[in-house]
Amino acid sequence: MKIGILTGGGDAPGLNAVIYALTRICTYKFNCEIIGYKFGYRGLYENNFVTLTPQSTSGILHKGGTILFSSNKDNLFDYLVDDGNGNMIKKDVSDVAVANMKKEGVDVLVVLGGDGTLTSARDFARKGVNVIGVPKTIDNDLASTDVTFGFDSAVNIVTENLGRIHTTAESHNRVFVVEVMGRNAGWIALLSGIAGSADVIIIPEIPYSLDKIVEKIKQRDAVGKNFSIIVVTEGAKEKGGQAVIGKVVSDSPDPIRFGGIGAKIAQDLEPLIEHEVRSVALGHIQRGGDTSPADRILSIRYAYAAANLIAEKKFGNMVCLKNGRMDSVSLEEVIGKPKIVAPVNELVNAASAMGISFGA
Ligand code: F6P
């Protein structure tokens, strides 16, 4: 059998670990040939690929990013092409991708991605392509799996950085607002906020009020804690307010990029308290660097489960983790099902019971 792999959407620590493990398992255990398409679906359209072997993928297990490159712009079912007269038009070019796979003798396509990338994976499955999905995103916002790879690494990075913010905040009696990724899901802020001893955690699922944040800071002042750390998810909003849009990427299927809520909260808060306020947006630092050991292991488990699905010819599925065990779910059931933090959640309750404010 010949297997094609591609990585789509924003990069996440663990992509290389899946490529590494899948290449080894499919080569050694199942005697398959493996190629990797470059830049996600664009590589499939342009037939731009590299051969993957245990030798060519050696040394990448721990590395963040993806040796196959990625794009969060290319949807081959609605793809920007030249109409022949110099005009750019959107067109379904998925047949070109299918023809390219046939030409190269690719029997199975393994797609590593989040909701957007997996939507196209489902659409290729509907066209009769043998597809296996592997769930990736630092945001951990896919309902069909307990946890996506990349999330643990992001939580580690944010937690470590909260420690750094703590020492400078304390030294200057300042309030810091730390903006983290996650889009409309507060998982990164919730877990790293708890692990990193934040005083206030603001997530999109629980709209905040400034009064409540001020109340928490004043409570801390009253007991001699003259600094405070607020962690906020990029997609959070004030009660009755709107999320803050940082950038519109017009040629992306999902064009909105959040950004700026941390700076907004800092600006709104400063006149109301007796502290200088600073904001820090951790941004893409959260996706960079090495993959955490837990994400390396999770990625290897996903790769092994994906290889077994291929061997059993159970196509059209995504590998997933259910109650700690590897499982699979139809790609038809995966799409458009976001996993957000329920406002009444064990971790939210535990954090509240410890005195962490959610600004509500
Ligand atoms: O979905 C992953 C993610 O990192 C989000 O947390 C973030 O909002 C977005 O991607 C950033 O996208 P880009 O890489 O296009 O800036």
mmCIF file of C-alpha atoms and ligand atoms in Angstrom:
data_model
loop_
_atom_site.group_PDB
_atom_site.id
_atom_site.type_symbol
_atom_site.label_atom_id
_atom_site.label_comp_id
_atom_site.label_asym_id
_atom_site.label_seq_id
_atom_site.Cartn_x
_atom_site.Cartn_y
_atom_site.Cartn_z
ATOM 1 C CA MET A 1 0.000 0.000 0.000
ATOM 2 C CA LYS A 2 1.092 3.587 -0.600
ATOM 3 C CA ILE A 3 0.152 6.248 1.930
ATOM 4 C CA GLY A 4 0.081 10.028 1.489
ATOM 5 C CA ILE A 5 0.248 12.284 4.555
ATOM 6 C CA LEU A 6 -0.525 15.980 4.780
ATOM 7 C CA THR A 7 -0.585 18.544 7.580
ATOM 8 C CA GLY A 8 -3.136 21.380 7.352
ATOM 9 C CA GLY A 9 -4.165 24.448 9.348
ATOM 10 C CA GLY A 10 -2.027 26.184 11.955
ATOM 11 C CA ASP A 11 0.989 24.149 12.985
ATOM 12 C CA ALA A 12 0.907 22.411 16.371
ATOM 13 C CA PRO A 13 3.555 20.577 18.379
ATOM 14 C CA GLY A 14 3.119 16.863 17.677
ATOM 15 C CA LEU A 15 2.687 17.042 13.885
ATOM 16 C CA ASN A 16 6.273 15.883 13.377
ATOM 17 C CA ALA A 17 5.824 13.198 16.036
ATOM 18 C CA VAL A 18 2.840 11.753 14.129
ATOM 19 C CA ILE A 19 4.788 11.885 10.834
ATOM 20 C CA TYR A 20 7.756 10.205 12.560
ATOM 21 C CA ALA A 21 5.718 7.427 14.160
ATOM 22 C CA LEU A 22 3.407 6.785 11.201
ATOM 23 C CA THR A 23 6.360 6.512 8.833
ATOM 24 C CA ARG A 24 8.087 3.997 11.096
ATOM 25 C CA ILE A 25 4.992 1.939 11.896
ATOM 26 C CA CYS A 26 3.769 1.813 8.281
ATOM 27 C CA THR A 27 7.245 0.947 6.983
ATOM 28 C CA TYR A 28 8.326 -1.626 9.582
ATOM 29 C CA LYS A 29 5.002 -3.234 10.527
ATOM 30 C CA PHE A 30 2.930 -2.906 7.358
ATOM 31 C CA ASN A 31 5.590 -2.633 4.659
ATOM 32 C CA CYS A 32 3.985 0.455 3.093
ATOM 33 C CA GLU A 33 5.462 3.263 1.029
ATOM 34 C CA ILE A 34 4.845 6.761 2.387
ATOM 35 C CA ILE A 35 4.905 10.193 0.817
ATOM 36 C CA GLY A 36 4.247 13.567 2.432
ATOM 37 C CA TYR A 37 2.442 16.331 0.538
ATOM 38 C CA LYS A 38 3.943 19.781 1.131
ATOM 39 C CA PHE A 39 1.899 22.760 2.379
ATOM 40 C CA GLY A 40 -1.231 20.735 3.106
ATOM 41 C CA TYR A 41 -3.876 20.438 0.407
ATOM 42 C CA ARG A 42 -1.910 22.766 -1.880
ATOM 43 C CA GLY A 43 0.693 20.004 -2.235
ATOM 44 C CA LEU A 44 -2.037 17.576 -3.206
ATOM 45 C CA TYR A 45 -3.233 19.963 -5.935
ATOM 46 C CA GLU A 46 0.274 20.718 -7.194
ATOM 47 C CA ASN A 47 1.437 17.108 -6.739
ATOM 48 C CA ASN A 48 4.280 18.461 -4.619
ATOM 49 C CA PHE A 49 5.507 15.750 -2.278
ATOM 50 C CA VAL A 50 8.527 14.147 -0.658
ATOM 51 C CA THR A 51 9.161 10.487 0.053
ATOM 52 C CA LEU A 52 9.105 9.729 3.769
ATOM 53 C CA THR A 53 11.281 6.977 5.185
ATOM 54 C CA PRO A 54 12.495 6.139 8.694
ATOM 55 C CA GLN A 55 15.833 7.663 7.611
ATOM 56 C CA SER A 56 14.404 10.904 6.168
ATOM 57 C CA THR A 57 12.238 11.477 9.250
ATOM 58 C CA SER A 58 14.959 10.629 11.750
ATOM 59 C CA GLY A 59 15.444 13.215 14.511
ATOM 60 C CA ILE A 60 12.066 14.984 14.200
ATOM 61 C CA LEU A 61 10.123 13.306 17.034
ATOM 62 C CA HIS A 62 10.647 16.138 19.500
ATOM 63 C CA LYS A 63 10.449 19.059 17.095
ATOM 64 C CA GLY A 64 7.432 21.381 16.928
ATOM 65 C CA GLY A 65 6.173 22.625 13.560
ATOM 66 C CA THR A 66 5.871 20.302 10.572
ATOM 67 C CA ILE A 67 8.554 19.139 8.149
ATOM 68 C CA LEU A 68 5.748 18.990 5.543
ATOM 69 C CA PHE A 69 4.859 22.684 5.988
ATOM 70 C CA SER A 70 1.265 23.783 6.417
ATOM 71 C CA SER A 71 -1.327 26.267 5.253
ATOM 72 C CA ASN A 72 -4.625 27.389 6.721
ATOM 73 C CA LYS A 73 -5.810 28.868 3.447
ATOM 74 C CA ASP A 74 -6.235 26.103 0.914
ATOM 75 C CA ASN A 75 -9.631 24.485 0.438
ATOM 76 C CA LEU A 76 -9.485 22.521 -2.821
ATOM 77 C CA PHE A 77 -13.284 22.422 -2.977
ATOM 78 C CA ASP A 78 -13.288 26.233 -3.215
ATOM 79 C CA TYR A 79 -9.826 27.104 -4.501
ATOM 80 C CA LEU A 80 -8.493 30.340 -5.966
ATOM 81 C CA VAL A 81 -7.250 29.720 -9.533
ATOM 82 C CA ASP A 82 -6.521 31.750 -12.646
ATOM 83 C CA ASP A 83 -9.430 31.454 -15.124
ATOM 84 C CA GLY A 84 -6.990 31.598 -18.031
ATOM 85 C CA ASN A 85 -7.616 35.317 -18.669
ATOM 86 C CA GLY A 86 -5.647 36.548 -15.676
ATOM 87 C CA ASN A 87 -8.695 36.691 -13.388
ATOM 88 C CA MET A 88 -8.619 34.812 -10.099
ATOM 89 C CA ILE A 89 -11.766 32.778 -9.519
ATOM 90 C CA LYS A 90 -12.830 30.195 -6.922
ATOM 91 C CA LYS A 91 -13.271 26.698 -8.277
ATOM 92 C CA ASP A 92 -13.641 23.104 -7.073
ATOM 93 C CA VAL A 93 -10.282 21.544 -8.026
ATOM 94 C CA SER A 94 -10.618 18.423 -5.884
ATOM 95 C CA ASP A 95 -10.688 16.198 -8.999
ATOM 96 C CA VAL A 96 -7.125 17.340 -9.780
ATOM 97 C CA ALA A 97 -6.058 16.162 -6.320
ATOM 98 C CA VAL A 98 -7.780 12.798 -6.796
ATOM 99 C CA ALA A 99 -6.133 12.388 -10.217
ATOM 100 C CA ASN A 100 -2.724 13.234 -8.705
ATOM 101 C CA MET A 101 -3.179 10.589 -6.010
ATOM 102 C CA LYS A 102 -4.153 8.021 -8.671
ATOM 103 C CA LYS A 103 -1.133 8.954 -10.788
ATOM 104 C CA GLU A 104 1.231 8.396 -7.849
ATOM 105 C CA GLY A 105 -0.588 5.205 -6.801
ATOM 106 C CA VAL A 106 -1.565 6.634 -3.408
ATOM 107 C CA ASP A 107 -4.126 4.318 -1.787
ATOM 108 C CA VAL A 108 -4.734 6.174 1.463
ATOM 109 C CA LEU A 109 -4.606 9.826 2.496
ATOM 110 C CA VAL A 110 -3.824 10.575 6.158
ATOM 111 C CA VAL A 111 -4.871 14.099 7.097
ATOM 112 C CA LEU A 112 -3.516 15.770 10.223
ATOM 113 C CA GLY A 113 -5.624 18.798 11.085
ATOM 114 C CA GLY A 114 -8.331 20.616 12.999
ATOM 115 C CA ASP A 115 -11.934 21.293 12.044
ATOM 116 C CA GLY A 116 -11.215 23.160 8.764
ATOM 117 C CA THR A 117 -8.672 20.647 7.455
ATOM 118 C CA LEU A 118 -10.828 17.695 8.521
ATOM 119 C CA THR A 119 -13.848 19.202 6.703
ATOM 120 C CA SER A 120 -11.957 18.776 3.432
ATOM 121 C CA ALA A 121 -10.860 15.292 4.591
ATOM 122 C CA ARG A 122 -14.538 14.388 4.975
ATOM 123 C CA ASP A 123 -15.296 15.856 1.540
ATOM 124 C CA PHE A 124 -12.522 13.758 -0.034
ATOM 125 C CA ALA A 125 -13.924 10.701 1.759
ATOM 126 C CA ARG A 126 -17.314 11.519 0.210
ATOM 127 C CA LYS A 127 -15.600 11.488 -3.202
ATOM 128 C CA GLY A 128 -14.426 7.941 -2.547
ATOM 129 C CA VAL A 129 -10.869 8.689 -1.388
ATOM 130 C CA ASN A 130 -9.625 6.403 1.411
ATOM 131 C CA VAL A 131 -9.072 8.971 4.160
ATOM 132 C CA ILE A 132 -7.976 8.738 7.795
ATOM 133 C CA GLY A 133 -8.080 11.848 10.009
ATOM 134 C CA VAL A 134 -5.831 12.631 12.979
ATOM 135 C CA PRO A 135 -7.020 15.423 15.326
ATOM 136 C CA LYS A 136 -4.604 18.332 15.788
ATOM 137 C CA THR A 137 -4.984 21.735 17.395
ATOM 138 C CA ILE A 138 -3.403 23.547 20.299
ATOM 139 C CA ASP A 139 -6.908 24.881 21.065
ATOM 140 C CA ASN A 140 -8.274 21.421 22.072
ATOM 141 C CA ASP A 141 -11.648 22.444 20.651
ATOM 142 C CA LEU A 142 -12.729 19.245 18.855
ATOM 143 C CA ALA A 143 -15.676 17.543 20.557
ATOM 144 C CA SER A 144 -14.978 14.103 19.061
ATOM 145 C CA THR A 145 -11.820 13.456 21.045
ATOM 146 C CA ASP A 146 -10.851 13.887 24.685
ATOM 147 C CA VAL A 147 -7.740 15.785 23.732
ATOM 148 C CA THR A 148 -5.939 16.928 20.583
ATOM 149 C CA PHE A 149 -2.169 16.806 20.267
ATOM 150 C CA GLY A 150 -0.494 20.203 20.605
ATOM 151 C CA PHE A 151 -2.674 21.256 23.505
ATOM 152 C CA ASP A 152 -0.438 19.944 26.286
ATOM 153 C CA SER A 153 2.609 21.661 24.771
ATOM 154 C CA ALA A 154 0.729 24.975 24.568
ATOM 155 C CA VAL A 155 -0.437 24.659 28.184
ATOM 156 C CA ASN A 156 3.156 23.950 29.259
ATOM 157 C CA ILE A 157 4.478 27.002 27.407
ATOM 158 C CA VAL A 158 1.797 29.322 28.809
ATOM 159 C CA THR A 159 2.252 27.978 32.346
ATOM 160 C CA GLU A 160 5.990 28.498 32.134
ATOM 161 C CA ASN A 161 5.512 32.049 30.868
ATOM 162 C CA LEU A 162 3.037 32.855 33.638
ATOM 163 C CA GLY A 163 5.841 32.008 36.061
ATOM 164 C CA ARG A 164 8.049 34.564 34.306
ATOM 165 C CA ILE A 165 5.311 37.199 34.396
ATOM 166 C CA HIS A 166 4.813 36.548 38.111
ATOM 167 C CA THR A 167 8.308 37.613 39.139
ATOM 168 C CA THR A 168 8.245 40.867 37.177
ATOM 169 C CA ALA A 169 4.629 41.668 38.180
ATOM 170 C CA GLU A 170 5.459 41.160 41.847
ATOM 171 C CA SER A 171 8.647 43.257 41.637
ATOM 172 C CA HIS A 172 6.746 46.270 40.281
ATOM 173 C CA ASN A 173 3.388 45.824 42.049
ATOM 174 C CA ARG A 174 1.793 45.622 38.624
ATOM 175 C CA VAL A 175 -1.244 43.949 37.160
ATOM 176 C CA PHE A 176 -0.540 41.891 34.041
ATOM 177 C CA VAL A 177 -3.065 40.765 31.453
ATOM 178 C CA VAL A 178 -1.727 37.761 29.528
ATOM 179 C CA GLU A 179 -3.582 37.006 26.284
ATOM 180 C CA VAL A 180 -3.468 33.404 25.075
ATOM 181 C CA MET A 181 -4.741 31.525 22.020
ATOM 182 C CA GLY A 182 -7.763 29.241 21.817
ATOM 183 C CA ARG A 183 -10.168 31.107 19.530
ATOM 184 C CA ASN A 184 -13.652 30.561 21.036
ATOM 185 C CA ALA A 185 -12.525 27.881 23.500
ATOM 186 C CA GLY A 186 -11.005 28.716 26.872
ATOM 187 C CA TRP A 187 -9.081 25.462 27.430
ATOM 188 C CA ILE A 188 -5.558 26.893 27.207
ATOM 189 C CA ALA A 189 -6.416 29.805 29.535
ATOM 190 C CA LEU A 190 -8.264 27.553 31.979
ATOM 191 C CA LEU A 191 -5.587 24.881 32.397
ATOM 192 C CA SER A 192 -2.540 27.129 32.261
ATOM 193 C CA GLY A 193 -4.276 29.738 34.407
ATOM 194 C CA ILE A 194 -4.885 27.181 37.142
ATOM 195 C CA ALA A 195 -1.451 25.535 36.798
ATOM 196 C CA GLY A 196 0.274 28.929 36.613
ATOM 197 C CA SER A 197 -1.528 30.443 39.629
ATOM 198 C CA ALA A 198 -3.424 33.162 37.791
ATOM 199 C CA ASP A 199 -5.718 35.332 39.916
ATOM 200 C CA VAL A 200 -8.303 35.906 37.195
ATOM 201 C CA ILE A 201 -9.097 33.667 34.207
ATOM 202 C CA ILE A 202 -11.212 35.163 31.436
ATOM 203 C CA ILE A 203 -12.587 32.740 28.839
ATOM 204 C CA PRO A 204 -15.004 33.183 25.916
ATOM 205 C CA GLU A 205 -17.533 30.860 27.536
ATOM 206 C CA ILE A 206 -17.925 33.178 30.555
ATOM 207 C CA PRO A 207 -18.306 36.841 29.489
ATOM 208 C CA TYR A 208 -16.543 39.110 31.970
ATOM 209 C CA SER A 209 -17.441 42.310 33.763
ATOM 210 C CA LEU A 210 -14.688 44.807 34.650
ATOM 211 C CA ASP A 211 -16.236 45.365 38.104
ATOM 212 C CA LYS A 212 -15.629 41.746 39.025
ATOM 213 C CA ILE A 213 -12.001 41.899 37.906
ATOM 214 C CA VAL A 214 -11.508 45.108 39.926
ATOM 215 C CA GLU A 215 -13.148 43.433 42.945
ATOM 216 C CA LYS A 216 -10.634 40.572 42.817
ATOM 217 C CA ILE A 217 -7.622 42.914 42.476
ATOM 218 C CA LYS A 218 -8.834 45.016 45.431
ATOM 219 C CA GLN A 219 -9.327 41.879 47.537
ATOM 220 C CA ARG A 220 -5.709 40.969 46.858
ATOM 221 C CA ASP A 221 -4.528 44.499 47.647
ATOM 222 C CA ALA A 222 -6.379 44.317 50.971
ATOM 223 C CA VAL A 223 -4.326 41.276 52.030
ATOM 224 C CA GLY A 224 -1.024 42.748 50.861
ATOM 225 C CA LYS A 225 -0.854 40.977 47.481
ATOM 226 C CA ASN A 226 0.072 44.009 45.455
ATOM 227 C CA PHE A 227 0.207 42.412 42.055
ATOM 228 C CA SER A 228 -2.220 40.306 40.026
ATOM 229 C CA ILE A 229 -2.136 38.101 36.960
ATOM 230 C CA ILE A 230 -5.083 37.896 34.578
ATOM 231 C CA VAL A 231 -5.090 35.262 31.809
ATOM 232 C CA VAL A 232 -7.488 35.886 28.949
ATOM 233 C CA THR A 233 -8.388 33.819 25.881
ATOM 234 C CA GLU A 234 -8.107 35.774 22.635
ATOM 235 C CA GLY A 235 -11.819 35.204 21.800
ATOM 236 C CA ALA A 236 -13.168 36.427 25.173
ATOM 237 C CA LYS A 237 -15.697 39.237 25.418
ATOM 238 C CA GLU A 238 -17.140 41.599 27.978
ATOM 239 C CA LYS A 239 -20.770 41.009 29.038
ATOM 240 C CA GLY A 240 -22.854 42.517 26.247
ATOM 241 C CA GLY A 241 -19.681 43.188 24.206
ATOM 242 C CA GLN A 242 -17.960 41.782 21.137
ATOM 243 C CA ALA A 243 -14.796 39.741 20.672
ATOM 244 C CA VAL A 244 -11.796 41.799 19.500
ATOM 245 C CA ILE A 245 -10.656 40.998 15.964
ATOM 246 C CA GLY A 246 -6.908 41.297 15.403
ATOM 247 C CA LYS A 247 -6.691 40.568 11.699
ATOM 248 C CA VAL A 248 -8.837 39.492 8.776
ATOM 249 C CA VAL A 249 -7.057 37.007 6.501
ATOM 250 C CA SER A 250 -9.313 37.456 3.498
ATOM 251 C CA ASP A 251 -8.068 34.441 1.495
ATOM 252 C CA SER A 252 -8.535 32.027 4.411
ATOM 253 C CA PRO A 253 -11.725 29.900 4.604
ATOM 254 C CA ASP A 254 -12.037 31.057 8.240
ATOM 255 C CA PRO A 255 -10.769 34.645 7.878
ATOM 256 C CA ILE A 256 -11.128 35.990 11.447
ATOM 257 C CA ARG A 257 -8.025 36.044 13.663
ATOM 258 C CA PHE A 258 -8.693 37.239 17.202
ATOM 259 C CA GLY A 259 -6.243 39.517 18.991
ATOM 260 C CA GLY A 260 -6.274 42.576 21.211
ATOM 261 C CA ILE A 261 -8.601 41.650 24.079
ATOM 262 C CA GLY A 262 -5.660 41.630 26.527
ATOM 263 C CA ALA A 263 -4.672 45.186 25.556
ATOM 264 C CA LYS A 264 -8.311 46.293 25.782
ATOM 265 C CA ILE A 265 -8.754 44.885 29.286
ATOM 266 C CA ALA A 266 -5.472 46.492 30.388
ATOM 267 C CA GLN A 267 -6.550 49.874 29.055
ATOM 268 C CA ASP A 268 -10.042 49.677 30.580
ATOM 269 C CA LEU A 269 -8.730 48.455 33.927
ATOM 270 C CA GLU A 270 -5.920 50.905 34.639
ATOM 271 C CA PRO A 271 -8.093 53.944 35.536
ATOM 272 C CA LEU A 272 -10.090 51.785 37.969
ATOM 273 C CA ILE A 273 -7.220 50.473 40.147
ATOM 274 C CA GLU A 274 -4.103 51.695 41.955
ATOM 275 C CA HIS A 275 -1.667 49.738 39.780
ATOM 276 C CA GLU A 276 0.101 50.146 36.500
ATOM 277 C CA VAL A 277 -1.272 47.554 34.100
ATOM 278 C CA ARG A 278 0.672 45.839 31.322
ATOM 279 C CA SER A 279 -0.580 43.429 28.705
ATOM 280 C CA VAL A 280 1.356 40.646 26.994
ATOM 281 C CA ALA A 281 0.056 38.570 24.081
ATOM 282 C CA LEU A 282 1.931 35.262 23.974
ATOM 283 C CA GLY A 283 0.850 34.701 20.358
ATOM 284 C CA HIS A 284 2.624 32.124 18.222
ATOM 285 C CA ILE A 285 5.220 31.427 20.928
ATOM 286 C CA GLN A 286 2.498 29.076 22.207
ATOM 287 C CA ARG A 287 2.811 26.922 19.089
ATOM 288 C CA GLY A 288 6.574 26.979 18.678
ATOM 289 C CA GLY A 289 9.564 25.075 20.004
ATOM 290 C CA ASP A 290 9.718 21.477 21.157
ATOM 291 C CA THR A 291 6.773 19.135 21.625
ATOM 292 C CA SER A 292 6.022 18.172 25.220
ATOM 293 C CA PRO A 293 6.694 14.535 26.198
ATOM 294 C CA ALA A 294 2.946 14.001 26.778
ATOM 295 C CA ASP A 295 2.174 15.274 23.254
ATOM 296 C CA ARG A 296 4.919 13.059 21.790
ATOM 297 C CA ILE A 297 3.294 10.036 23.413
ATOM 298 C CA LEU A 298 -0.222 11.086 22.378
ATOM 299 C CA SER A 299 0.961 11.645 18.788
ATOM 300 C CA ILE A 300 2.573 8.192 18.699
ATOM 301 C CA ARG A 301 -0.658 6.644 20.022
ATOM 302 C CA TYR A 302 -2.662 8.460 17.335
ATOM 303 C CA ALA A 303 -0.198 7.364 14.646
ATOM 304 C CA TYR A 304 -0.385 3.729 15.788
ATOM 305 C CA ALA A 305 -4.189 3.859 15.848
ATOM 306 C CA ALA A 306 -4.215 5.448 12.371
ATOM 307 C CA ALA A 307 -1.897 2.723 11.013
ATOM 308 C CA ASN A 308 -4.202 0.046 12.450
ATOM 309 C CA LEU A 309 -7.252 1.697 10.816
ATOM 310 C CA ILE A 310 -5.375 1.624 7.497
ATOM 311 C CA ALA A 311 -4.500 -2.060 7.953
ATOM 312 C CA GLU A 312 -8.141 -2.831 8.749
ATOM 313 C CA LYS A 313 -9.284 -0.654 5.797
ATOM 314 C CA LYS A 314 -11.570 1.369 8.088
ATOM 315 C CA PHE A 315 -11.495 4.505 5.975
ATOM 316 C CA GLY A 316 -13.517 7.704 6.381
ATOM 317 C CA ASN A 317 -12.704 7.796 10.105
ATOM 318 C CA MET A 318 -10.718 9.952 12.481
ATOM 319 C CA VAL A 319 -8.706 8.424 15.297
ATOM 320 C CA CYS A 320 -9.757 9.758 18.680
ATOM 321 C CA LEU A 321 -9.219 9.337 22.390
ATOM 322 C CA LYS A 322 -12.330 8.310 24.340
ATOM 323 C CA ASN A 323 -12.077 8.025 28.119
ATOM 324 C CA GLY A 324 -8.347 7.470 27.805
ATOM 325 C CA ARG A 325 -8.582 4.717 25.153
ATOM 326 C CA MET A 326 -7.806 4.971 21.450
ATOM 327 C CA ASP A 327 -10.917 4.739 19.305
ATOM 328 C CA SER A 328 -12.230 6.055 15.993
ATOM 329 C CA VAL A 329 -15.171 8.147 14.849
ATOM 330 C CA SER A 330 -16.643 8.758 11.397
ATOM 331 C CA LEU A 331 -15.393 11.984 9.780
ATOM 332 C CA GLU A 332 -19.067 12.693 9.080
ATOM 333 C CA GLU A 333 -19.594 13.097 12.834
ATOM 334 C CA VAL A 334 -16.521 15.156 13.594
ATOM 335 C CA ILE A 335 -17.110 18.343 11.632
ATOM 336 C CA GLY A 336 -18.682 21.480 13.092
ATOM 337 C CA LYS A 337 -18.764 20.126 16.632
ATOM 338 C CA PRO A 338 -16.704 22.483 18.758
ATOM 339 C CA LYS A 339 -15.709 21.560 22.287
ATOM 340 C CA ILE A 340 -15.910 24.578 24.550
ATOM 341 C CA VAL A 341 -15.594 24.890 28.318
ATOM 342 C CA ALA A 342 -18.969 24.376 29.997
ATOM 343 C CA PRO A 343 -19.404 27.251 32.488
ATOM 344 C CA VAL A 344 -20.241 24.591 35.053
ATOM 345 C CA ASN A 345 -17.198 22.379 34.712
ATOM 346 C CA GLU A 346 -15.201 20.523 37.353
ATOM 347 C CA LEU A 347 -12.078 22.604 36.713
ATOM 348 C CA VAL A 348 -13.987 25.895 36.704
ATOM 349 C CA ASN A 349 -15.605 24.855 39.995
ATOM 350 C CA ALA A 350 -12.288 23.812 41.543
ATOM 351 C CA ALA A 351 -10.630 27.047 40.451
ATOM 352 C CA SER A 352 -13.525 29.140 41.793
ATOM 353 C CA ALA A 353 -13.389 27.225 45.073
ATOM 354 C CA MET A 354 -9.676 28.120 45.329
ATOM 355 C CA GLY A 355 -10.519 31.798 44.937
ATOM 356 C CA ILE A 356 -9.642 32.258 41.256
ATOM 357 C CA SER A 357 -12.018 34.780 39.681
ATOM 358 C CA PHE A 358 -13.612 34.243 36.250
ATOM 359 C CA GLY A 359 -14.523 37.917 36.094
ATOM 360 C CA ALA A 360 -18.230 37.136 36.278
HETATM 361 O O1 F6P B 1 -6.215 27.205 15.873
HETATM 362 C C1 F6P B 1 -4.933 27.391 16.261
HETATM 363 C C2 F6P B 1 -4.607 28.833 16.383
HETATM 364 O O2 F6P B 1 -3.288 28.884 16.848
HETATM 365 C C3 F6P B 1 -5.556 29.680 17.226
HETATM 366 O O3 F6P B 1 -5.381 29.475 18.600
HETATM 367 C C4 F6P B 1 -5.221 31.059 16.733
HETATM 368 O O4 F6P B 1 -6.299 31.931 16.909
HETATM 369 C C5 F6P B 1 -4.976 30.845 15.276
HETATM 370 O O5 F6P B 1 -4.613 29.491 15.123
HETATM 371 C C6 F6P B 1 -3.906 31.738 14.704
HETATM 372 O O6 F6P B 1 -3.826 31.560 13.334
HETATM 373 P P1 F6P B 1 -2.650 32.126 12.426
HETATM 374 O O7 F6P B 1 -1.542 31.132 12.472
HETATM 375 O O8 F6P B 1 -3.276 32.228 11.083
HETATM 376 O O9 F6P B 1 -2.234 33.451 12.984
#
